[in-house]
Amino acid sequence: MRDTILRTIEGVHEQVAQSDGGALADDIPALTRADPDHFGIVMVTADGRRYEVGDVQVPFTVQSVSKAFTYGMALHAHGEAAVAQRVGVEPSGEAFNSISLDPSTGRPRNPMINAGAIAVTALIPELSARPRFATILDAFSRYAGRELDWDREVFASESATGFRNRAIANLLRSRGMIGDPVDGIVEDYFRQCAIEVTCADLGVMAATLANSGVNPITGDRLLDDANVERVLAVMSTCGMYDASGTWVYEVGLPAKSGVSGGVVGVLPGQFGIAAFSPRVDARGNSVRGVAACRKLSSAFDLHLLRAPSLSTHTIRRSYRLSEAASSHSRPDVDHAVLGARGASVLIVELQGDLFAISIERLAHEVVSTAAQISTYIVDLKHTGAIDRSTGRLLRALATDLVADGKQLLIADPGGVLDPSVLAGIEVTVTASLDLATLICEQQLLAAAGRPDPESTRVELDAFELTRHLTDHDRARLLPRFTERRYAAGSVIIAQGDDADEVFLLAEGVAREVRRRPDSGISERMADLYPGVTFGELGLLNQARRTTTLLAATDVRCFVLTRAQLMQLRSTDHLVYTRIVENLLVGAAERLRRTSQETAMLRG
Ligand code: GLN
């Protein structure tokens, strides 16, 4: 099958390749060596899947696309406050090489124009052990996920003709925005612009910004979230120079262009985009690169300000424990208790990535049910990422719940919740929804005065199987049972066995397990507690066992074999009929509960 995403990008490439507007930049003479027809487009998902079309392996110098990445480096090295002393974040509305310095402070308007970029390059430390440019080249290599080199010829060409940038640097020096030696700083800025990349590299570099500062291919973290946000903010307002307003209006992505024809765009959390084609417009932006980004944005609906419709799907479902209990089997009396008292426990299953609006939904659900609910179970099995601010809101909600005297349990099988989110709050976090439900069931049963199943013994004549029998009948039936003990860990029923016995669990916990076909690992399906009858269905239809039951603790059972049952049929037909009826009633009750839960969970 053709790849739909790749085909869409190919469609964009094909359309945009028709245009041959613009011209090679000649402010750096060596750039006129480029083949004007080269054209590549790359999209890399924030988790590292790559889509590449056209001339994506052609090397070119990164030029001003570098400015976004060195700005990130400076923020990372010095912190936001120190960097703000040297460069602002206001769009200049002027050309990339304008002399846009704040008249009162001498501070360049923003780091995306040359004046700001030179001030930023100067912020990368120049140490004797490690020259500034080595640090820059190393960081760019980590962004690209491969070792990059730089183009000495382009560097020499710019160095020989870069009078304007030298003038800007000297102005910066005169206002104390950079130190000495001015020439060294400018040369490092030229080297930075001469770093050689491909469109494929720029795609990975953009995806690193889309992935909150972690290179999705190598897993290398280059920036923390807060600095990624700052870089993207400045790219949004200043990245395309004096075309930035139109760019945000039409394309709606933080972006950065370079005069050699590269453009990167970033949709946080989703995609990094790169386009390369050397012909540029009067502002120094690649004509095809800009057109490609515009078309990709509309083909994939990438405009940052388009509201994603996440809010309605946050709550997967919400129900009371009385409507769907844990998978564990208990005597009918206990199920009756849970059916009544379980109405005070609300289970809320969340789904998808969580945002502020998700917590608003959850909080609304909590507040509007608070009069009837004393315990909330929040299931995170189907949720993806929980970012920091959402985590803070979740913490605030948990705090309010606990302060209101409610109990909160969170099931987090995938470990999506950072433990620090709930640190110090009395919340129980479990590895599964079933476990959280089980904890609540035990509380409800204990509150109703029901004995702890682990220390209960149920005598033979107390089982529901023997109900409605006369003393006479009971005397004929009970001796047919044999008592059997299983040591903890031993097998009571093995999958595939002949189903020729029914078990009454008198003491201990039996555990139904299923071997996963993929891994061969046995998983707990359900626990069975004293008072429960099991194995009867197979006995009635002479099938084979479909699951395995183990003794989870030492177990004592009363067992009735099919042979005994058949004997009863020939000698005491009425007792036999009554027994089979009781077995059916018990099985029907279980089936009723199961289908009610299934209907609720499907609905
Ligand atoms: N090295 C170029 C310069 O400083 C970069 C300009 C650009 O890519 N817009 O002039």
Coordinates of C-alpha atoms and ligand atoms in Angstrom, one line a residue:
M1 CA 0.0 0.0 0.0
R2 CA 1.2 3.5 -0.7
D3 CA 2.0 5.6 2.3
T4 CA -0.8 8.2 2.7
I5 CA 1.4 10.8 4.5
L6 CA 4.3 10.4 2.0
R7 CA 1.9 10.7 -0.9
T8 CA 0.4 13.9 0.5
I9 CA 3.9 15.4 0.8
E10 CA 4.8 14.2 -2.7
G11 CA 1.6 16.0 -3.9
V12 CA 2.8 19.2 -2.3
H13 CA 6.3 18.8 -3.7
E14 CA 5.0 18.2 -7.2
Q15 CA 2.8 21.3 -7.1
V16 CA 5.4 23.6 -5.6
A17 CA 8.1 22.4 -7.9
Q18 CA 6.3 24.1 -10.8
S19 CA 7.2 27.5 -9.5
D20 CA 10.7 28.9 -10.2
G21 CA 10.3 32.3 -8.7
G22 CA 13.0 34.1 -6.7
A23 CA 16.7 34.1 -7.3
L24 CA 19.9 32.7 -5.7
A25 CA 21.1 34.9 -2.9
D26 CA 24.3 36.7 -3.8
D27 CA 25.1 38.7 -0.7
I28 CA 27.5 35.8 0.1
P29 CA 29.1 35.2 -3.3
A30 CA 29.7 31.5 -2.7
L31 CA 26.0 30.8 -2.3
T32 CA 25.6 31.4 -6.1
R33 CA 27.2 28.0 -6.6
A34 CA 24.0 26.3 -5.5
D35 CA 21.8 24.4 -8.0
P36 CA 18.7 26.6 -8.0
D37 CA 16.4 23.7 -8.9
H38 CA 17.1 21.6 -5.8
F39 CA 14.0 21.1 -3.8
G40 CA 13.4 18.8 -0.8
I41 CA 10.7 18.5 1.8
V42 CA 10.9 16.5 5.0
M43 CA 8.5 15.9 7.8
V44 CA 9.6 14.2 11.0
T45 CA 7.1 13.3 13.7
A46 CA 7.8 14.3 17.3
D47 CA 8.4 10.6 17.9
G48 CA 10.8 10.3 15.1
R49 CA 9.1 8.9 12.0
R50 CA 10.6 10.4 8.8
Y51 CA 9.0 11.4 5.6
E52 CA 11.3 12.7 2.9
V53 CA 10.6 13.8 -0.6
G54 CA 13.0 15.2 -3.3
D55 CA 16.5 16.5 -2.8
V56 CA 16.7 15.8 0.9
Q57 CA 20.4 14.7 1.0
V58 CA 21.9 17.7 -0.8
P59 CA 24.2 19.6 1.6
F60 CA 23.9 23.4 2.0
T61 CA 24.9 25.9 4.6
V62 CA 22.4 26.4 7.4
Q63 CA 22.7 30.2 7.4
S64 CA 20.1 31.9 9.5
V65 CA 18.2 28.8 10.4
S66 CA 21.1 28.4 12.9
K67 CA 19.8 31.4 14.8
A68 CA 17.0 29.5 16.5
F69 CA 19.3 26.8 17.7
T70 CA 22.1 29.1 19.1
Y71 CA 19.4 31.1 20.8
G72 CA 18.3 27.9 22.5
M73 CA 21.9 27.1 23.5
A74 CA 22.4 30.6 25.0
L75 CA 19.1 30.2 27.1
H76 CA 20.3 26.8 28.2
A77 CA 23.7 28.0 29.2
H78 CA 22.8 31.3 30.9
G79 CA 19.1 31.2 31.7
E80 CA 16.4 33.5 30.4
A81 CA 17.2 36.6 32.5
A82 CA 20.8 36.8 31.5
V83 CA 20.1 36.3 27.8
A84 CA 17.4 39.0 28.0
Q85 CA 20.1 41.5 29.0
R86 CA 21.6 41.1 25.6
V87 CA 18.7 40.5 23.2
G88 CA 15.0 41.2 23.2
V89 CA 12.0 39.3 21.9
E90 CA 10.2 42.0 19.9
P91 CA 9.6 41.6 16.2
S92 CA 11.6 44.3 14.4
G93 CA 9.4 44.3 11.3
E94 CA 12.6 44.9 9.4
A95 CA 15.0 42.9 7.1
F96 CA 17.3 40.3 8.5
N97 CA 20.4 42.4 8.2
S98 CA 18.8 45.6 9.6
I99 CA 20.5 47.5 12.4
S100 CA 17.6 47.1 14.8
L101 CA 19.0 48.1 18.2
D102 CA 16.9 49.6 20.9
P103 CA 18.0 53.2 20.9
S104 CA 18.0 53.5 24.6
T105 CA 19.8 50.3 25.6
G106 CA 21.5 49.3 22.3
R107 CA 20.0 45.8 22.7
P108 CA 19.1 44.1 19.5
R109 CA 15.3 43.6 19.1
N110 CA 15.3 39.9 18.7
P111 CA 17.7 36.9 18.2
M112 CA 16.4 36.1 14.7
I113 CA 17.8 39.1 13.0
N114 CA 21.6 39.3 12.5
A115 CA 22.2 41.9 15.2
G116 CA 20.5 39.6 17.8
A117 CA 22.1 36.5 16.4
I118 CA 25.6 37.9 16.7
A119 CA 24.9 39.0 20.3
V120 CA 23.7 35.4 20.9
T121 CA 26.7 33.8 19.3
A122 CA 28.8 36.0 21.6
L123 CA 27.0 34.4 24.6
I124 CA 28.3 30.9 23.8
P125 CA 31.4 30.7 26.0
E126 CA 34.8 31.0 24.4
L127 CA 37.1 28.9 26.5
S128 CA 40.7 28.0 25.8
A129 CA 39.9 24.3 26.3
R130 CA 36.9 24.5 24.0
P131 CA 36.6 27.2 21.4
R132 CA 33.1 28.7 21.0
F133 CA 32.6 27.3 17.5
A134 CA 33.4 23.8 18.6
T135 CA 30.6 24.0 21.2
I136 CA 28.2 25.3 18.5
L137 CA 29.1 22.6 16.0
D138 CA 28.8 19.9 18.6
A139 CA 25.3 21.1 19.6
F140 CA 24.2 21.3 16.0
S141 CA 25.4 17.7 15.5
R142 CA 23.4 16.5 18.4
Y143 CA 20.3 18.3 17.0
A144 CA 20.8 16.6 13.7
G145 CA 21.8 13.3 15.2
R146 CA 24.9 13.0 13.2
E147 CA 28.3 14.6 13.0
L148 CA 28.1 17.8 11.0
D149 CA 30.9 19.7 9.3
W150 CA 31.1 23.3 8.0
D151 CA 31.8 24.7 4.5
R152 CA 35.1 26.6 4.6
E153 CA 34.5 28.2 1.2
V154 CA 31.2 29.7 2.1
F155 CA 32.7 30.9 5.4
A156 CA 35.6 32.5 3.6
S157 CA 33.3 34.1 1.1
E158 CA 31.1 35.6 3.8
S159 CA 34.1 36.7 5.8
A160 CA 35.6 38.5 2.8
T161 CA 32.4 40.4 2.1
G162 CA 30.6 40.6 5.5
F163 CA 31.2 44.3 6.1
R164 CA 27.7 45.0 7.2
N165 CA 27.7 42.2 9.8
R166 CA 31.1 43.5 11.0
A167 CA 29.5 47.0 11.3
I168 CA 26.6 45.6 13.3
A169 CA 29.0 43.8 15.6
N170 CA 31.0 46.9 16.2
L171 CA 27.8 48.8 17.0
L172 CA 26.9 46.0 19.5
R173 CA 30.4 46.3 20.9
S174 CA 30.1 50.1 21.3
R175 CA 26.9 49.6 23.3
G176 CA 28.4 46.8 25.5
M177 CA 26.2 44.1 24.0
I178 CA 29.2 42.0 23.0
G179 CA 32.7 41.8 24.3
D180 CA 36.1 41.3 22.6
P181 CA 37.4 40.4 20.2
V182 CA 34.7 41.6 17.9
D183 CA 36.3 40.0 14.9
G184 CA 36.4 36.6 16.6
I185 CA 32.8 36.8 17.4
V186 CA 31.7 37.7 13.9
E187 CA 33.9 35.0 12.4
D188 CA 32.3 32.4 14.7
Y189 CA 28.9 33.7 13.6
F190 CA 29.9 33.2 10.0
R191 CA 31.2 29.7 10.8
Q192 CA 27.9 29.0 12.5
C193 CA 26.0 30.1 9.4
A194 CA 28.4 27.9 7.3
I195 CA 27.5 24.7 9.1
E196 CA 26.6 22.2 6.4
V197 CA 23.2 20.4 6.7
T198 CA 20.8 18.6 4.5
C199 CA 17.0 19.0 4.4
A200 CA 16.9 15.6 6.2
D201 CA 19.0 17.1 9.0
L202 CA 16.8 20.2 9.3
G203 CA 13.8 17.9 9.6
V204 CA 15.3 16.1 12.6
M205 CA 16.4 19.4 14.1
A206 CA 12.9 20.8 13.8
A207 CA 11.5 17.6 15.2
T208 CA 13.7 18.0 18.3
L209 CA 12.0 21.3 18.9
A210 CA 8.6 19.7 18.3
N211 CA 9.6 17.0 20.8
S212 CA 10.1 19.4 23.6
G213 CA 13.9 19.5 23.1
V214 CA 14.6 15.8 22.9
N215 CA 16.0 14.5 19.6
P216 CA 13.4 11.9 18.7
I217 CA 15.9 9.7 16.8
T218 CA 18.8 9.6 19.3
G219 CA 16.8 10.4 22.5
D220 CA 19.4 13.1 23.3
R221 CA 17.9 16.0 25.4
L222 CA 19.2 19.4 24.2
L223 CA 16.8 21.8 25.7
D224 CA 14.2 21.8 28.5
D225 CA 10.6 22.5 27.9
A226 CA 10.6 26.1 29.1
N227 CA 13.5 27.0 26.7
V228 CA 11.9 25.2 23.8
E229 CA 8.8 27.4 24.4
R230 CA 10.9 30.5 24.3
V231 CA 12.7 29.6 21.1
L232 CA 9.4 28.7 19.4
A233 CA 7.8 31.9 20.6
V234 CA 10.5 34.0 19.0
M235 CA 10.4 31.9 15.9
S236 CA 6.7 32.6 15.7
T237 CA 7.0 36.3 15.9
C238 CA 10.4 37.0 14.3
G239 CA 11.5 33.9 12.5
M240 CA 10.5 35.0 9.0
Y241 CA 11.8 38.6 9.5
D242 CA 9.5 41.2 8.0
A243 CA 7.3 38.5 6.6
S244 CA 6.6 37.1 10.1
G245 CA 3.1 38.5 10.4
T246 CA 1.9 37.1 7.1
W247 CA 3.6 33.9 8.0
V248 CA 1.7 33.4 11.3
Y249 CA -1.5 34.5 9.6
E250 CA -1.2 32.0 6.7
V251 CA 1.0 29.1 7.9
G252 CA 0.6 29.4 11.6
L253 CA 3.8 27.6 12.7
P254 CA 6.9 28.8 14.5
A255 CA 9.5 28.8 11.7
K256 CA 13.0 30.0 10.7
S257 CA 14.4 30.6 7.3
G258 CA 17.9 31.0 5.9
V259 CA 19.2 32.8 2.9
S260 CA 20.6 29.6 1.4
G261 CA 17.1 28.3 1.0
G262 CA 16.3 26.3 4.1
V263 CA 13.1 26.7 6.1
V264 CA 12.1 24.8 9.3
G265 CA 8.7 24.8 10.9
V266 CA 7.6 23.3 14.1
L267 CA 4.2 22.1 15.3
P268 CA 4.8 21.4 19.0
G269 CA 4.1 17.8 20.0
Q270 CA 3.4 16.7 16.4
F271 CA 5.8 17.5 13.6
G272 CA 9.1 19.1 12.6
I273 CA 9.0 20.3 9.0
A274 CA 11.9 21.3 6.8
A275 CA 12.0 22.5 3.2
F276 CA 15.0 23.4 1.0
S277 CA 15.2 25.2 -2.3
P278 CA 17.9 27.8 -3.0
R279 CA 15.9 30.5 -4.8
V280 CA 14.9 33.2 -2.3
D281 CA 12.5 36.2 -2.4
A282 CA 13.5 39.8 -1.7
R283 CA 13.3 39.1 2.1
G284 CA 15.7 36.2 1.9
N285 CA 13.1 33.5 2.4
S286 CA 13.1 30.4 0.1
V287 CA 10.2 30.9 -2.4
R288 CA 9.5 27.2 -2.7
G289 CA 10.2 26.6 0.9
V290 CA 7.6 29.1 2.0
A291 CA 5.1 27.7 -0.5
A292 CA 5.7 24.2 0.6
C293 CA 5.2 25.1 4.3
R294 CA 2.0 26.9 3.3
K295 CA 0.6 23.9 1.4
L296 CA 1.7 21.4 4.1
S297 CA 0.0 23.5 6.7
S298 CA -3.2 23.5 4.9
A299 CA -3.0 19.8 3.8
F300 CA -2.4 18.6 7.4
D301 CA -4.3 21.4 9.2
L302 CA -1.2 22.4 11.0
H303 CA -2.1 26.0 11.9
L304 CA -1.2 26.4 15.6
L305 CA -4.2 28.4 16.4
R306 CA -6.7 25.8 15.0
A307 CA -8.5 24.5 18.1
P308 CA -8.1 20.7 18.4
S309 CA -11.3 19.1 19.5
L310 CA -10.0 17.1 22.4
S311 CA -12.4 18.2 25.1
T312 CA -15.4 15.9 24.5
H313 CA -13.4 12.7 24.5
T314 CA -11.5 13.1 27.8
I315 CA -13.8 10.9 29.8
R316 CA -14.0 7.5 28.2
R317 CA -16.7 6.4 30.6
S318 CA -17.8 7.0 34.2
Y319 CA -19.8 4.6 36.3
R320 CA -20.5 3.4 39.8
L321 CA -18.8 0.4 41.3
S322 CA -22.3 -1.0 41.8
E323 CA -22.6 -1.2 38.0
A324 CA -19.3 -2.9 37.3
A325 CA -17.3 -4.5 40.0
S326 CA -13.8 -6.0 40.0
S327 CA -13.4 -9.4 38.2
H328 CA -13.3 -11.3 41.5
S329 CA -15.9 -13.9 42.5
R330 CA -17.6 -13.8 45.9
P331 CA -20.5 -15.4 47.5
D332 CA -23.8 -13.9 46.4
V333 CA -24.4 -12.1 49.7
D334 CA -21.2 -10.1 49.2
H335 CA -22.1 -9.2 45.6
A336 CA -25.4 -8.0 47.0
V337 CA -23.6 -5.8 49.5
L338 CA -21.4 -4.3 46.7
G339 CA -24.5 -3.8 44.5
A340 CA -25.9 -1.6 47.2
R341 CA -23.0 0.2 48.7
G342 CA -20.9 0.4 45.5
A343 CA -23.1 3.3 44.4
S344 CA -20.9 5.5 46.5
V345 CA -17.8 4.7 44.4
L346 CA -17.4 6.5 41.1
I347 CA -15.0 5.1 38.5
V348 CA -13.8 7.6 35.9
E349 CA -11.8 6.3 33.0
L350 CA -9.9 9.0 31.2
Q351 CA -8.4 8.8 27.7
G352 CA -6.0 10.5 25.4
D353 CA -3.4 13.1 26.2
L354 CA -4.5 15.3 29.2
F355 CA -4.7 19.0 29.0
A356 CA -6.2 21.7 31.2
I357 CA -9.5 21.2 29.5
S358 CA -9.3 17.4 30.5
I359 CA -8.9 18.3 34.2
E360 CA -11.8 20.8 33.8
R361 CA -14.0 17.9 32.6
L362 CA -12.8 15.6 35.4
A363 CA -13.3 18.3 38.0
H364 CA -16.8 19.0 36.7
E365 CA -17.6 15.3 37.0
V366 CA -16.3 15.2 40.5
V367 CA -18.1 18.4 41.7
S368 CA -21.4 17.4 40.2
T369 CA -21.4 13.9 41.8
A370 CA -19.8 14.9 45.1
A371 CA -23.1 14.6 47.1
Q372 CA -23.4 10.9 46.4
I373 CA -19.8 9.8 46.0
S374 CA -17.3 9.2 48.8
T375 CA -14.6 7.5 46.7
Y376 CA -13.3 8.3 43.3
I377 CA -11.3 5.9 41.2
V378 CA -9.6 7.6 38.2
D379 CA -8.2 5.2 35.6
L380 CA -5.3 6.4 33.5
K381 CA -4.9 3.2 31.5
H382 CA -6.0 4.9 28.3
T383 CA -4.3 8.3 28.8
G384 CA -1.1 9.4 27.1
A385 CA 1.0 12.3 28.2
I386 CA 0.2 14.5 31.2
D387 CA 2.3 17.7 30.9
R388 CA 3.5 19.7 33.8
S389 CA 0.8 22.3 34.0
T390 CA -1.9 19.5 33.7
G391 CA -0.1 17.6 36.4
R392 CA -0.4 20.7 38.6
L393 CA -4.1 21.0 38.0
L394 CA -4.5 17.3 38.8
R395 CA -2.7 17.9 42.0
A396 CA -5.0 20.8 42.9
L397 CA -8.0 18.6 42.2
A398 CA -6.6 15.8 44.4
T399 CA -5.9 18.2 47.1
D400 CA -9.5 19.6 47.1
L401 CA -11.0 16.0 47.0
V402 CA -9.0 14.9 50.0
A403 CA -9.7 18.1 51.9
D404 CA -13.4 17.4 51.3
G405 CA -13.1 14.1 53.0
K406 CA -13.2 12.0 49.8
Q407 CA -11.0 9.1 49.0
L408 CA -9.1 9.1 45.7
L409 CA -7.5 6.1 44.0
I410 CA -5.6 6.4 40.7
A411 CA -5.0 3.4 38.5
D412 CA -1.9 4.0 36.4
P413 CA -0.8 0.8 34.7
G414 CA 1.3 2.6 32.1
G415 CA 3.1 4.8 34.7
V416 CA 2.1 8.0 32.9
L417 CA 1.8 10.0 36.1
D418 CA 5.0 11.5 37.4
P419 CA 5.0 10.5 41.1
S420 CA 5.9 14.0 42.2
V421 CA 2.5 15.2 41.0
L422 CA 0.8 13.6 44.0
A423 CA 3.6 13.7 46.5
G424 CA 2.4 14.4 50.0
I425 CA -1.3 14.0 49.1
E426 CA -3.1 11.0 50.5
V427 CA -3.9 9.2 47.2
T428 CA -3.6 5.5 46.5
V429 CA -2.0 4.8 43.1
T430 CA -2.4 1.2 41.9
A431 CA -1.1 -0.7 38.9
S432 CA -4.5 -1.5 37.6
L433 CA -8.1 -0.5 37.7
D434 CA -9.0 -3.9 39.0
L435 CA -6.7 -3.5 41.9
A436 CA -8.2 -0.1 42.8
T437 CA -11.7 -1.5 42.6
L438 CA -10.7 -4.5 44.7
I439 CA -9.4 -2.2 47.4
C440 CA -12.7 -0.3 47.5
E441 CA -14.7 -3.6 47.5
Q442 CA -12.7 -4.8 50.6
Q443 CA -13.5 -1.5 52.3
L444 CA -17.2 -1.7 51.5
L445 CA -17.5 -5.3 52.6
A446 CA -15.6 -4.6 55.8
A447 CA -17.8 -1.6 56.5
A448 CA -20.9 -3.8 56.1
G449 CA -19.5 -6.2 58.6
R450 CA -18.7 -9.0 56.2
P451 CA -15.8 -11.2 57.3
D452 CA -12.5 -11.1 55.6
P453 CA -12.5 -13.7 52.9
E454 CA -9.0 -14.8 53.6
S455 CA -9.9 -16.0 57.1
T456 CA -13.4 -17.3 56.3
R457 CA -14.5 -20.9 56.3
V458 CA -17.7 -21.9 54.7
E459 CA -19.2 -25.2 55.8
L460 CA -20.7 -27.6 53.3
D461 CA -24.3 -27.0 54.2
A462 CA -24.0 -23.2 53.9
F463 CA -23.4 -23.2 50.2
E464 CA -26.1 -22.0 47.9
L465 CA -25.9 -25.3 46.1
T466 CA -27.6 -27.0 49.0
R467 CA -30.4 -24.4 49.5
H468 CA -34.1 -25.5 49.4
L469 CA -33.1 -29.1 50.3
T470 CA -34.9 -30.9 53.1
D471 CA -32.8 -32.4 55.9
H472 CA -33.5 -35.7 54.5
D473 CA -32.3 -34.8 51.0
R474 CA -29.3 -33.0 52.4
A475 CA -28.3 -36.2 54.3
R476 CA -28.4 -38.1 51.0
L477 CA -26.3 -35.5 49.2
L478 CA -23.7 -34.3 51.5
P479 CA -21.8 -37.6 52.0
R480 CA -21.2 -37.7 48.2
F481 CA -18.8 -34.7 48.5
T482 CA -15.2 -35.3 49.2
E483 CA -13.0 -32.8 51.0
R484 CA -9.9 -31.9 49.2
R485 CA -6.9 -29.6 50.1
Y486 CA -4.6 -27.8 47.8
A487 CA -1.3 -26.3 48.9
A488 CA -0.7 -22.7 47.9
G489 CA 0.6 -22.6 44.3
S490 CA -0.8 -26.0 43.2
V491 CA -3.2 -26.5 40.3
I492 CA -6.9 -27.1 41.1
I493 CA -8.1 -27.2 37.5
A494 CA -5.9 -27.2 34.4
Q495 CA -7.0 -25.8 31.1
G496 CA -7.9 -28.6 28.7
D497 CA -8.8 -31.1 31.5
D498 CA -12.0 -33.1 31.4
A499 CA -14.6 -31.1 33.3
D500 CA -15.9 -33.8 35.6
E501 CA -16.0 -32.2 39.0
V502 CA -17.8 -29.2 40.7
F503 CA -15.9 -27.4 43.4
L504 CA -17.3 -25.6 46.5
L505 CA -14.6 -23.3 47.8
A506 CA -14.6 -23.6 51.6
E507 CA -11.4 -21.9 52.6
G508 CA -8.6 -19.9 51.0
V509 CA -8.4 -18.1 47.7
A510 CA -8.5 -19.7 44.3
R511 CA -7.1 -17.8 41.3
E512 CA -8.1 -18.1 37.7
V513 CA -5.1 -17.5 35.4
R514 CA -4.7 -17.3 31.7
R515 CA -1.5 -17.8 29.8
R516 CA -1.0 -15.0 27.3
P517 CA -0.5 -16.5 23.8
D518 CA 2.2 -13.9 22.9
S519 CA 4.4 -14.0 26.0
G520 CA 3.4 -17.3 27.6
I521 CA 3.2 -15.4 30.9
S522 CA 0.3 -16.4 33.2
E523 CA -1.9 -13.4 34.2
R524 CA -4.4 -13.2 37.0
M525 CA -7.9 -13.1 35.7
A526 CA -9.9 -13.3 38.9
D527 CA -9.8 -14.4 42.5
L528 CA -12.4 -16.6 43.9
Y529 CA -13.3 -16.4 47.6
P530 CA -14.9 -18.9 50.1
G531 CA -18.6 -19.5 49.5
V532 CA -18.1 -19.5 45.7
T533 CA -19.0 -22.6 43.6
F534 CA -16.9 -23.2 40.4
G535 CA -16.4 -25.7 37.7
E536 CA -20.1 -26.5 37.4
L537 CA -20.7 -25.3 33.8
G538 CA -18.2 -27.7 32.3
L539 CA -19.7 -30.5 34.4
L540 CA -23.2 -29.9 33.0
N541 CA -22.1 -29.9 29.3
Q542 CA -19.2 -32.3 29.7
A543 CA -16.8 -29.8 28.1
R544 CA -13.1 -29.3 28.7
R545 CA -11.8 -26.7 31.1
T546 CA -11.2 -23.4 29.4
T547 CA -9.1 -21.8 32.2
T548 CA -6.7 -22.8 34.8
L549 CA -7.3 -22.4 38.5
L550 CA -4.6 -22.3 41.0
A551 CA -4.6 -22.2 44.8
A552 CA -3.5 -18.7 45.6
T553 CA -3.3 -19.6 49.3
D554 CA -3.8 -23.0 51.0
V555 CA -7.3 -24.0 49.8
R556 CA -9.9 -26.4 51.0
C557 CA -12.7 -27.5 48.7
F558 CA -15.7 -29.8 48.7
V559 CA -15.8 -31.7 45.4
L560 CA -18.6 -33.5 43.8
T561 CA -17.7 -35.7 40.8
R562 CA -19.8 -36.3 37.8
A563 CA -19.9 -40.1 38.7
Q564 CA -21.4 -39.2 42.1
L565 CA -23.9 -36.8 40.4
M566 CA -24.9 -39.6 37.9
Q567 CA -25.4 -42.0 40.8
L568 CA -27.6 -39.5 42.5
R569 CA -29.6 -39.2 39.3
S570 CA -30.4 -42.9 39.3
T571 CA -31.0 -43.3 43.1
D572 CA -32.5 -39.9 44.2
H573 CA -33.8 -38.3 41.1
L574 CA -35.6 -35.5 43.0
V575 CA -32.5 -34.5 44.9
Y576 CA -30.6 -34.6 41.6
T577 CA -33.1 -32.3 40.0
R578 CA -32.9 -29.8 42.8
I579 CA -29.1 -29.8 42.8
V580 CA -29.0 -29.2 39.0
E581 CA -31.6 -26.4 39.4
N582 CA -29.4 -24.8 42.1
L583 CA -26.4 -25.0 40.0
L584 CA -28.2 -23.3 37.2
V585 CA -29.6 -20.6 39.4
G586 CA -26.1 -19.8 40.6
A587 CA -24.7 -19.8 37.1
A588 CA -27.5 -17.7 35.8
E589 CA -26.9 -15.1 38.5
R590 CA -23.3 -14.9 37.5
L591 CA -24.2 -14.6 33.9
R592 CA -26.7 -11.8 34.7
R593 CA -24.1 -9.8 36.5
T594 CA -21.6 -10.3 33.7
S595 CA -24.0 -9.3 30.9
Q596 CA -25.2 -6.3 32.8
E597 CA -21.6 -5.2 33.2
T598 CA -20.8 -5.9 29.6
A599 CA -23.8 -3.9 28.4
M600 CA -22.8 -1.0 30.7
L601 CA -19.1 -1.1 29.6
R602 CA -20.1 -1.2 25.9
G603 CA -22.7 1.5 26.2
Ligands
GLN1 N1 25.1 34.5 7.1 C1 24.0 35.3 6.6 C2 24.1 36.7 7.1 O1 24.4 37.0 8.2 C3 22.7 34.7 7.0 C4 21.5 35.5 6.6 C5 20.3 34.7 6.4 O2 20.3 33.5 6.3 N2 19.1 35.4 6.3 O3 23.9 37.7 6.4

